[in-house]
PDB file of C-alpha atoms in Angstrom:
ATOM      1  CA  ASP A 131     134.888-109.083 -47.571  1.00 59.00           C
ATOM      2  CA  ASN A 132     135.711-110.740 -44.265  1.00 75.00           C
ATOM      3  CA  ARG A 133     133.735-113.962 -44.387  1.00 87.00           C
ATOM      4  CA  ILE A 134     133.743-116.391 -41.491  1.00 92.00           C
ATOM      5  CA  CYS A 135     132.932-120.086 -41.750  1.00 93.00           C
ATOM      6  CA  PRO A 136     129.627-120.810 -39.977  1.00 92.00           C
ATOM      7  CA  ARG A 137     130.866-124.255 -38.933  1.00 92.00           C
ATOM      8  CA  CYS A 138     134.362-123.680 -37.528  1.00 94.00           C
ATOM      9  CA  SER A 139     134.484-119.854 -37.278  1.00 91.00           C
ATOM     10  CA  SER A 140     137.689-119.691 -39.315  1.00 93.00           C
ATOM     11  CA  ASP A 141     138.402-116.611 -41.413  1.00 93.00           C
ATOM     12  CA  ASN A 142     140.437-118.659 -43.904  1.00 94.00           C
ATOM     13  CA  VAL A 143     137.670-118.503 -46.535  1.00 95.00           C
ATOM     14  CA  VAL A 144     137.883-118.095 -50.322  1.00 95.00           C
ATOM     15  CA  ALA A 145     135.308-117.418 -53.035  1.00 93.00           C
ATOM     16  CA  HIS A 146     134.132-120.679 -54.607  1.00 94.00           C
ATOM     17  CA  GLY A 147     131.923-119.802 -57.565  1.00 94.00           C
ATOM     18  CA  ARG A 148     128.265-118.890 -57.778  1.00 93.00           C
ATOM     19  CA  GLU A 149     124.946-120.663 -57.410  1.00 88.00           C
ATOM     20  CA  ARG A 150     122.380-120.824 -60.240  1.00 86.00           C
ATOM     21  CA  ASN A 151     120.623-117.776 -58.856  1.00 82.00           C
ATOM     22  CA  GLY A 152     123.851-115.738 -58.866  1.00 85.00           C
ATOM     23  CA  ARG A 153     124.511-115.839 -55.115  1.00 87.00           C
ATOM     24  CA  ARG A 154     128.227-116.245 -54.317  1.00 92.00           C
ATOM     25  CA  ARG A 155     129.520-119.402 -52.650  1.00 94.00           C
ATOM     26  CA  PHE A 156     132.512-119.638 -50.343  1.00 96.00           C
ATOM     27  CA  ARG A 157     134.760-122.474 -49.210  1.00 96.00           C
ATOM     28  CA  CYS A 158     136.458-122.750 -45.834  1.00 95.00           C
ATOM     29  CA  ARG A 159     140.142-123.595 -46.171  1.00 95.00           C
ATOM     30  CA  ALA A 160     140.709-124.427 -42.517  1.00 93.00           C
ATOM     31  CA  GLU A 161     142.275-127.804 -41.909  1.00 91.00           C
ATOM     32  CA  GLY A 162     139.603-130.433 -41.334  1.00 91.00           C
ATOM     33  CA  CYS A 163     136.655-128.256 -42.415  1.00 93.00           C
ATOM     34  CA  GLY A 164     136.408-127.611 -46.170  1.00 91.00           C
ATOM     35  CA  ARG A 165     132.706-126.723 -45.986  1.00 93.00           C
ATOM     36  CA  THR A 166     131.048-124.567 -48.615  1.00 94.00           C
ATOM     37  CA  PHE A 167     128.442-121.965 -47.730  1.00 94.00           C
ATOM     38  CA  ASN A 168     126.729-118.859 -49.094  1.00 91.00           C
ATOM     39  CA  THR A 169     125.671-115.512 -47.664  1.00 87.00           C
ATOM     40  CA  LEU A 170     122.337-116.911 -46.396  1.00 88.00           C
ATOM     41  CA  THR A 171     123.790-119.918 -44.559  1.00 90.00           C
ATOM     42  CA  GLY A 172     122.717-119.849 -40.926  1.00 87.00           C
ATOM     43  CA  THR A 173     119.759-117.523 -41.524  1.00 86.00           C
ATOM     44  CA  PRO A 174     116.044-118.355 -41.637  1.00 85.00           C
ATOM     45  CA  LEU A 175     116.141-117.835 -45.421  1.00 85.00           C
ATOM     46  CA  ALA A 176     118.954-120.355 -46.004  1.00 85.00           C
ATOM     47  CA  ARG A 177     116.752-123.032 -47.603  1.00 83.00           C
ATOM     48  CA  ALA A 178     113.878-120.857 -48.800  1.00 83.00           C
ATOM     49  CA  LYS A 179     112.808-121.470 -52.385  1.00 80.00           C
ATOM     50  CA  LYS A 180     112.369-117.759 -53.179  1.00 82.00           C
ATOM     51  CA  PRO A 181     114.213-115.697 -50.551  1.00 82.00           C
ATOM     52  CA  THR A 182     113.901-112.496 -52.577  1.00 81.00           C
ATOM     53  CA  LEU A 183     110.115-112.548 -52.154  1.00 83.00           C
ATOM     54  CA  TRP A 184     110.012-113.013 -48.368  1.00 83.00           C
ATOM     55  CA  SER A 185     110.380-109.342 -47.463  1.00 82.00           C
ATOM     56  CA  ARG A 186     107.360-108.583 -49.637  1.00 82.00           C
ATOM     57  CA  TYR A 187     105.429-111.513 -48.118  1.00 81.00           C
ATOM     58  CA  CYS A 188     106.138-110.247 -44.591  1.00 83.00           C
ATOM     59  CA  GLY A 189     104.817-106.822 -45.541  1.00 85.00           C
ATOM     60  CA  TYR A 190     101.611-108.320 -46.882  1.00 84.00           C
ATOM     61  CA  MET A 191     101.174-110.483 -43.795  1.00 82.00           C
ATOM     62  CA  ALA A 192     101.635-107.396 -41.596  1.00 88.00           C
ATOM     63  CA  ASP A 193      98.677-105.959 -43.528  1.00 87.00           C
ATOM     64  CA  HIS A 194      96.717-109.151 -42.636  1.00 86.00           C
ATOM     65  CA  LEU A 195      96.702-110.592 -46.161  1.00 80.00           C
ATOM     66  CA  SER A 196      97.187-114.322 -46.660  1.00 73.00           C
ATOM     67  CA  VAL A 197     100.226-115.638 -48.495  1.00 65.00           C
ATOM     68  CA  ARG A 198      97.903-117.498 -50.862  1.00 75.00           C
ATOM     69  CA  GLY A 199      96.199-114.230 -51.783  1.00 69.00           C
ATOM     70  CA  ILE A 200      99.497-112.460 -52.527  1.00 68.00           C
ATOM     71  CA  LYS A 201     100.442-114.310 -55.732  1.00 62.00           C
TER      72      LYS A 201
END
């Protein structure tokens, strides 16, 4: 995989473990950066509590159902 750091745009990136939910983390090895990030960093789902459910939620909302009623 060709990962690019969202902060400095360097391609000097290595795998850096996994999060609790199994999503892979990466670390930028560029001099002066050193940031860690995952595949959702920089997307609207980056800090979502349950990103796997959002596609289903959007489908329900397109059908004019409330998020509260989806549970």
